[in-house]
Amino acid sequence: MPETALPGRAGQAARNNVVILDAARHVFLADPKAPISQVAERAGVGISALYRRYASKEVLLSRLCHEGLRTYIAEAEAADEEPDGWTALTGFLGRVVDADVHSLTVHLAGTFTPTEEMGADARRANELSAALFARARATGRLREDAVTEDIGMILECCAAIRVDDAERTTELRRRYLAMLVEGLEAGKDRALPGPPPRPGEMNGRWRPS
């Protein structure tokens, strides 16, 4: 049973938490430096009620990013059920872009100290990404000079697209994801410029500033 479907106070607390996290997502995507009071105001809860659940802004930011990481893992695991490796990879990319997972990682990196649990989930996410990439490679449809780390860069490029209208944002992200995915396919005449991302190259931004 989902937590939000629980009866009584437990269910109400779970529903309140969903409202708080949704409010925090909107507030901190707009301004990572915004005070936590803005989250309470948007969620329609008292600041004391918010602090009872999240002891500090850093804890709340950590939870937001961890939720995004868990979504990434869930979508990668779901992609493993797809028998065709190329379809598994491209379908996964589309679902993660639609879920807007990487807006959180791009905006909030360095604003909190990652927990050990987050570290373990990040390693799991990397393993799943590598497995998806290897399956796509085995189909022969993936260009030879592409690397696993390109997945993260593609997702971040799409996450950077944001306009005032949410529906239009989704349309534009899907448009440019299609262009980027086409660039991953084998048979392109020109080699990609510059060296690819190195494993762990982007990890430094997770250090609190």
PDB file of C-alpha atoms in Angstrom:
ATOM      1  CA  MET A   1       0.000   0.000   0.000  1.00  0.00           C
ATOM      2  CA  PRO A   2       1.395   3.457  -0.913  1.00  0.00           C
ATOM      3  CA  GLU A   3       2.181   5.597   2.143  1.00  0.00           C
ATOM      4  CA  THR A   4      -0.299   8.253   0.995  1.00  0.00           C
ATOM      5  CA  ALA A   5      -3.091   5.641   1.078  1.00  0.00           C
ATOM      6  CA  LEU A   6      -2.534   4.755   4.725  1.00  0.00           C
ATOM      7  CA  PRO A   7      -5.438   5.544   7.050  1.00  0.00           C
ATOM      8  CA  GLY A   8      -5.511   8.178   9.783  1.00  0.00           C
ATOM      9  CA  ARG A   9      -2.579  10.305  10.840  1.00  0.00           C
ATOM     10  CA  ALA A  10       0.003   8.198   9.042  1.00  0.00           C
ATOM     11  CA  GLY A  11      -1.720   8.761   5.705  1.00  0.00           C
ATOM     12  CA  GLN A  12      -2.182  12.464   6.364  1.00  0.00           C
ATOM     13  CA  ALA A  13       1.489  12.828   7.296  1.00  0.00           C
ATOM     14  CA  ALA A  14       2.503  11.075   4.083  1.00  0.00           C
ATOM     15  CA  ARG A  15       0.243  13.320   2.018  1.00  0.00           C
ATOM     16  CA  ASN A  16       1.645  16.401   3.740  1.00  0.00           C
ATOM     17  CA  ASN A  17       5.133  15.206   2.886  1.00  0.00           C
ATOM     18  CA  VAL A  18       4.237  14.920  -0.796  1.00  0.00           C
ATOM     19  CA  VAL A  19       2.923  18.496  -0.723  1.00  0.00           C
ATOM     20  CA  ILE A  20       6.092  19.729   1.006  1.00  0.00           C
ATOM     21  CA  LEU A  21       8.406  17.992  -1.463  1.00  0.00           C
ATOM     22  CA  ASP A  22       6.432  19.307  -4.430  1.00  0.00           C
ATOM     23  CA  ALA A  23       6.603  22.828  -3.004  1.00  0.00           C
ATOM     24  CA  ALA A  24      10.322  22.496  -2.310  1.00  0.00           C
ATOM     25  CA  ARG A  25      10.930  21.306  -5.843  1.00  0.00           C
ATOM     26  CA  HIS A  26       9.216  24.388  -7.305  1.00  0.00           C
ATOM     27  CA  VAL A  27      10.892  26.817  -4.908  1.00  0.00           C
ATOM     28  CA  PHE A  28      14.448  25.510  -5.151  1.00  0.00           C
ATOM     29  CA  LEU A  29      14.418  24.932  -8.898  1.00  0.00           C
ATOM     30  CA  ALA A  30      13.577  28.613  -9.238  1.00  0.00           C
ATOM     31  CA  ASP A  31      16.135  29.696  -6.629  1.00  0.00           C
ATOM     32  CA  PRO A  32      18.377  27.188  -4.774  1.00  0.00           C
ATOM     33  CA  LYS A  33      19.227  29.971  -2.279  1.00  0.00           C
ATOM     34  CA  ALA A  34      15.582  30.603  -1.342  1.00  0.00           C
ATOM     35  CA  PRO A  35      14.788  30.358   2.401  1.00  0.00           C
ATOM     36  CA  ILE A  36      12.946  27.290   3.627  1.00  0.00           C
ATOM     37  CA  SER A  37      10.099  29.556   4.760  1.00  0.00           C
ATOM     38  CA  GLN A  38       9.115  29.938   1.100  1.00  0.00           C
ATOM     39  CA  VAL A  39       8.617  26.167   0.925  1.00  0.00           C
ATOM     40  CA  ALA A  40       6.337  26.220   3.967  1.00  0.00           C
ATOM     41  CA  GLU A  41       4.360  29.116   2.489  1.00  0.00           C
ATOM     42  CA  ARG A  42       3.887  27.397  -0.877  1.00  0.00           C
ATOM     43  CA  ALA A  43       2.991  24.083   0.789  1.00  0.00           C
ATOM     44  CA  GLY A  44       0.477  25.787   3.073  1.00  0.00           C
ATOM     45  CA  VAL A  45       2.043  24.390   6.258  1.00  0.00           C
ATOM     46  CA  GLY A  46       3.527  26.060   9.283  1.00  0.00           C
ATOM     47  CA  ILE A  47       7.306  26.409   9.431  1.00  0.00           C
ATOM     48  CA  SER A  48       7.350  24.395  12.666  1.00  0.00           C
ATOM     49  CA  ALA A  49       5.511  21.521  10.941  1.00  0.00           C
ATOM     50  CA  LEU A  50       8.064  21.565   8.140  1.00  0.00           C
ATOM     51  CA  TYR A  51      10.992  21.547  10.574  1.00  0.00           C
ATOM     52  CA  ARG A  52       9.512  18.574  12.416  1.00  0.00           C
ATOM     53  CA  ARG A  53       9.882  16.582   9.224  1.00  0.00           C
ATOM     54  CA  TYR A  54      13.067  18.182   7.861  1.00  0.00           C
ATOM     55  CA  ALA A  55      15.452  19.517  10.473  1.00  0.00           C
ATOM     56  CA  SER A  56      17.205  21.875   8.059  1.00  0.00           C
ATOM     57  CA  LYS A  57      17.179  23.160   4.510  1.00  0.00           C
ATOM     58  CA  GLU A  58      20.155  20.928   3.734  1.00  0.00           C
ATOM     59  CA  VAL A  59      18.203  17.840   4.821  1.00  0.00           C
ATOM     60  CA  LEU A  60      15.296  18.863   2.592  1.00  0.00           C
ATOM     61  CA  LEU A  61      17.578  19.484  -0.392  1.00  0.00           C
ATOM     62  CA  SER A  62      19.210  16.106   0.146  1.00  0.00           C
ATOM     63  CA  ARG A  63      15.819  14.393   0.193  1.00  0.00           C
ATOM     64  CA  LEU A  64      14.783  16.144  -3.026  1.00  0.00           C
ATOM     65  CA  CYS A  65      17.862  15.005  -4.894  1.00  0.00           C
ATOM     66  CA  HIS A  66      17.625  11.512  -3.471  1.00  0.00           C
ATOM     67  CA  GLU A  67      14.038  11.240  -4.716  1.00  0.00           C
ATOM     68  CA  GLY A  68      15.257  12.176  -8.187  1.00  0.00           C
ATOM     69  CA  LEU A  69      18.016   9.584  -7.983  1.00  0.00           C
ATOM     70  CA  ARG A  70      15.523   6.915  -6.969  1.00  0.00           C
ATOM     71  CA  THR A  71      13.327   7.836  -9.933  1.00  0.00           C
ATOM     72  CA  TYR A  72      16.340   7.431 -12.220  1.00  0.00           C
ATOM     73  CA  ILE A  73      17.044   3.987 -10.770  1.00  0.00           C
ATOM     74  CA  ALA A  74      13.421   2.901 -11.084  1.00  0.00           C
ATOM     75  CA  GLU A  75      13.307   3.931 -14.750  1.00  0.00           C
ATOM     76  CA  ALA A  76      16.610   2.187 -15.494  1.00  0.00           C
ATOM     77  CA  GLU A  77      15.356  -0.993 -13.849  1.00  0.00           C
ATOM     78  CA  ALA A  78      12.127  -0.767 -15.847  1.00  0.00           C
ATOM     79  CA  ALA A  79      14.153  -0.398 -19.048  1.00  0.00           C
ATOM     80  CA  ASP A  80      15.820  -3.718 -18.306  1.00  0.00           C
ATOM     81  CA  GLU A  81      12.487  -5.392 -19.131  1.00  0.00           C
ATOM     82  CA  GLU A  82      12.643  -4.120 -22.723  1.00  0.00           C
ATOM     83  CA  PRO A  83      14.118  -6.875 -24.929  1.00  0.00           C
ATOM     84  CA  ASP A  84      15.691  -4.548 -27.515  1.00  0.00           C
ATOM     85  CA  GLY A  85      18.773  -2.765 -26.194  1.00  0.00           C
ATOM     86  CA  TRP A  86      18.441   0.350 -28.338  1.00  0.00           C
ATOM     87  CA  THR A  87      14.760   0.797 -27.485  1.00  0.00           C
ATOM     88  CA  ALA A  88      15.582   0.217 -23.815  1.00  0.00           C
ATOM     89  CA  LEU A  89      18.134   3.051 -23.808  1.00  0.00           C
ATOM     90  CA  THR A  90      16.117   5.574 -25.809  1.00  0.00           C
ATOM     91  CA  GLY A  91      12.900   4.841 -23.915  1.00  0.00           C
ATOM     92  CA  PHE A  92      14.739   5.276 -20.632  1.00  0.00           C
ATOM     93  CA  LEU A  93      16.128   8.636 -21.731  1.00  0.00           C
ATOM     94  CA  GLY A  94      12.674   9.841 -22.706  1.00  0.00           C
ATOM     95  CA  ARG A  95      11.098   8.866 -19.396  1.00  0.00           C
ATOM     96  CA  VAL A  96      13.867  10.451 -17.324  1.00  0.00           C
ATOM     97  CA  VAL A  97      13.611  13.681 -19.315  1.00  0.00           C
ATOM     98  CA  ASP A  98       9.825  13.749 -18.831  1.00  0.00           C
ATOM     99  CA  ALA A  99      10.299  13.132 -15.087  1.00  0.00           C
ATOM    100  CA  ASP A 100      12.642  16.180 -14.973  1.00  0.00           C
ATOM    101  CA  VAL A 101      15.090  14.292 -12.777  1.00  0.00           C
ATOM    102  CA  HIS A 102      18.199  16.185 -13.831  1.00  0.00           C
ATOM    103  CA  SER A 103      16.867  19.662 -13.113  1.00  0.00           C
ATOM    104  CA  LEU A 104      17.346  18.798  -9.462  1.00  0.00           C
ATOM    105  CA  THR A 105      20.872  17.479  -9.845  1.00  0.00           C
ATOM    106  CA  VAL A 106      21.978  20.448 -11.957  1.00  0.00           C
ATOM    107  CA  HIS A 107      20.442  23.099  -9.703  1.00  0.00           C
ATOM    108  CA  LEU A 108      21.104  21.575  -6.298  1.00  0.00           C
ATOM    109  CA  ALA A 109      24.547  19.980  -6.649  1.00  0.00           C
ATOM    110  CA  GLY A 110      26.890  21.343  -3.989  1.00  0.00           C
ATOM    111  CA  THR A 111      24.099  22.667  -1.772  1.00  0.00           C
ATOM    112  CA  PHE A 112      24.154  19.729   0.655  1.00  0.00           C
ATOM    113  CA  THR A 113      26.361  16.892   1.870  1.00  0.00           C
ATOM    114  CA  PRO A 114      25.403  13.577   0.175  1.00  0.00           C
ATOM    115  CA  THR A 115      24.577  10.734   2.558  1.00  0.00           C
ATOM    116  CA  GLU A 116      26.091   7.253   2.409  1.00  0.00           C
ATOM    117  CA  GLU A 117      22.753   5.932   1.183  1.00  0.00           C
ATOM    118  CA  MET A 118      22.785   8.437  -1.663  1.00  0.00           C
ATOM    119  CA  GLY A 119      26.297   7.360  -2.531  1.00  0.00           C
ATOM    120  CA  ALA A 120      25.205   3.726  -2.719  1.00  0.00           C
ATOM    121  CA  ASP A 121      22.239   4.650  -4.912  1.00  0.00           C
ATOM    122  CA  ALA A 122      24.476   6.766  -7.159  1.00  0.00           C
ATOM    123  CA  ARG A 123      26.741   3.760  -7.695  1.00  0.00           C
ATOM    124  CA  ARG A 124      23.686   1.631  -8.471  1.00  0.00           C
ATOM    125  CA  ALA A 125      22.500   4.249 -10.977  1.00  0.00           C
ATOM    126  CA  ASN A 126      25.909   4.226 -12.667  1.00  0.00           C
ATOM    127  CA  GLU A 127      25.866   0.436 -12.902  1.00  0.00           C
ATOM    128  CA  LEU A 128      22.421   0.453 -14.467  1.00  0.00           C
ATOM    129  CA  SER A 129      23.437   3.181 -16.940  1.00  0.00           C
ATOM    130  CA  ALA A 130      26.497   1.198 -17.981  1.00  0.00           C
ATOM    131  CA  ALA A 131      24.393  -1.928 -18.467  1.00  0.00           C
ATOM    132  CA  LEU A 132      21.858  -0.052 -20.609  1.00  0.00           C
ATOM    133  CA  PHE A 133      24.654   1.432 -22.683  1.00  0.00           C
ATOM    134  CA  ALA A 134      26.282  -1.957 -23.170  1.00  0.00           C
ATOM    135  CA  ARG A 135      22.994  -3.458 -24.348  1.00  0.00           C
ATOM    136  CA  ALA A 136      22.518  -0.600 -26.815  1.00  0.00           C
ATOM    137  CA  ARG A 137      26.086  -1.103 -28.030  1.00  0.00           C
ATOM    138  CA  ALA A 138      25.393  -4.779 -28.662  1.00  0.00           C
ATOM    139  CA  THR A 139      22.609  -3.873 -31.123  1.00  0.00           C
ATOM    140  CA  GLY A 140      25.125  -2.180 -33.417  1.00  0.00           C
ATOM    141  CA  ARG A 141      23.074   1.026 -33.468  1.00  0.00           C
ATOM    142  CA  LEU A 142      25.285   3.020 -31.081  1.00  0.00           C
ATOM    143  CA  ARG A 143      28.115   5.049 -32.555  1.00  0.00           C
ATOM    144  CA  GLU A 144      31.575   3.797 -31.615  1.00  0.00           C
ATOM    145  CA  ASP A 145      32.861   7.067 -30.134  1.00  0.00           C
ATOM    146  CA  ALA A 146      29.957   7.419 -27.651  1.00  0.00           C
ATOM    147  CA  VAL A 147      30.595   6.584 -23.987  1.00  0.00           C
ATOM    148  CA  THR A 148      28.371   5.832 -21.008  1.00  0.00           C
ATOM    149  CA  GLU A 149      29.060   9.251 -19.488  1.00  0.00           C
ATOM    150  CA  ASP A 150      27.371  10.857 -22.488  1.00  0.00           C
ATOM    151  CA  ILE A 151      24.036   9.747 -21.012  1.00  0.00           C
ATOM    152  CA  GLY A 152      24.334  12.194 -18.123  1.00  0.00           C
ATOM    153  CA  MET A 153      25.373  15.037 -20.409  1.00  0.00           C
ATOM    154  CA  ILE A 154      22.395  14.439 -22.722  1.00  0.00           C
ATOM    155  CA  LEU A 155      20.000  14.462 -19.780  1.00  0.00           C
ATOM    156  CA  GLU A 156      21.503  17.651 -18.395  1.00  0.00           C
ATOM    157  CA  CYS A 157      21.215  19.364 -21.784  1.00  0.00           C
ATOM    158  CA  CYS A 158      17.511  18.574 -21.861  1.00  0.00           C
ATOM    159  CA  ALA A 159      17.023  19.653 -18.243  1.00  0.00           C
ATOM    160  CA  ALA A 160      18.485  23.061 -19.098  1.00  0.00           C
ATOM    161  CA  ILE A 161      15.500  23.730 -21.379  1.00  0.00           C
ATOM    162  CA  ARG A 162      12.828  25.521 -19.373  1.00  0.00           C
ATOM    163  CA  VAL A 163      10.198  28.095 -20.332  1.00  0.00           C
ATOM    164  CA  ASP A 164       7.304  29.531 -18.327  1.00  0.00           C
ATOM    165  CA  ASP A 165       4.776  27.021 -19.684  1.00  0.00           C
ATOM    166  CA  ALA A 166       5.298  23.468 -18.376  1.00  0.00           C
ATOM    167  CA  GLU A 167       3.655  21.788 -21.373  1.00  0.00           C
ATOM    168  CA  ARG A 168       5.804  23.774 -23.798  1.00  0.00           C
ATOM    169  CA  THR A 169       8.894  22.883 -21.766  1.00  0.00           C
ATOM    170  CA  THR A 170       8.072  19.197 -22.202  1.00  0.00           C
ATOM    171  CA  GLU A 171       7.551  19.639 -25.955  1.00  0.00           C
ATOM    172  CA  LEU A 172      10.888  21.396 -26.397  1.00  0.00           C
ATOM    173  CA  ARG A 173      12.757  18.862 -24.287  1.00  0.00           C
ATOM    174  CA  ARG A 174      11.359  15.987 -26.327  1.00  0.00           C
ATOM    175  CA  ARG A 175      12.311  17.773 -29.542  1.00  0.00           C
ATOM    176  CA  TYR A 176      15.932  18.250 -28.564  1.00  0.00           C
ATOM    177  CA  LEU A 177      16.222  14.821 -26.975  1.00  0.00           C
ATOM    178  CA  ALA A 178      15.221  13.366 -30.350  1.00  0.00           C
ATOM    179  CA  MET A 179      18.023  15.354 -32.000  1.00  0.00           C
ATOM    180  CA  LEU A 180      20.550  14.217 -29.409  1.00  0.00           C
ATOM    181  CA  VAL A 181      19.482  10.578 -29.635  1.00  0.00           C
ATOM    182  CA  GLU A 182      19.839  10.726 -33.406  1.00  0.00           C
ATOM    183  CA  GLY A 183      23.397  11.885 -32.840  1.00  0.00           C
ATOM    184  CA  LEU A 184      24.077   8.732 -30.794  1.00  0.00           C
ATOM    185  CA  GLU A 185      23.264   6.436 -33.685  1.00  0.00           C
ATOM    186  CA  ALA A 186      25.946   4.651 -35.654  1.00  0.00           C
ATOM    187  CA  GLY A 187      26.617   5.535 -39.271  1.00  0.00           C
ATOM    188  CA  LYS A 188      27.380   9.217 -38.776  1.00  0.00           C
ATOM    189  CA  ASP A 189      30.057  10.541 -41.118  1.00  0.00           C
ATOM    190  CA  ARG A 190      31.896  12.849 -38.758  1.00  0.00           C
ATOM    191  CA  ALA A 191      33.630  12.021 -35.488  1.00  0.00           C
ATOM    192  CA  LEU A 192      32.562  13.906 -32.391  1.00  0.00           C
ATOM    193  CA  PRO A 193      34.833  16.864 -31.502  1.00  0.00           C
ATOM    194  CA  GLY A 194      36.853  16.793 -28.321  1.00  0.00           C
ATOM    195  CA  PRO A 195      37.387  13.970 -25.829  1.00  0.00           C
ATOM    196  CA  PRO A 196      34.323  12.416 -24.147  1.00  0.00           C
ATOM    197  CA  PRO A 197      33.480  12.968 -20.460  1.00  0.00           C
ATOM    198  CA  ARG A 198      35.789  11.061 -18.121  1.00  0.00           C
ATOM    199  CA  PRO A 199      34.344   8.765 -15.426  1.00  0.00           C
ATOM    200  CA  GLY A 200      33.739  10.856 -12.313  1.00  0.00           C
ATOM    201  CA  GLU A 201      34.654  14.118 -14.059  1.00  0.00           C
ATOM    202  CA  MET A 202      31.484  15.867 -12.866  1.00  0.00           C
ATOM    203  CA  ASN A 203      31.600  14.588  -9.291  1.00  0.00           C
ATOM    204  CA  GLY A 204      33.365  17.640  -7.909  1.00  0.00           C
ATOM    205  CA  ARG A 205      30.233  19.778  -8.042  1.00  0.00           C
ATOM    206  CA  TRP A 206      28.643  17.578  -5.385  1.00  0.00           C
ATOM    207  CA  ARG A 207      31.057  18.931  -2.802  1.00  0.00           C
ATOM    208  CA  PRO A 208      29.232  21.510  -0.666  1.00  0.00           C
ATOM    209  CA  SER A 209      30.198  25.049  -1.654  1.00  0.00           C
TER     210      SER A 209
END
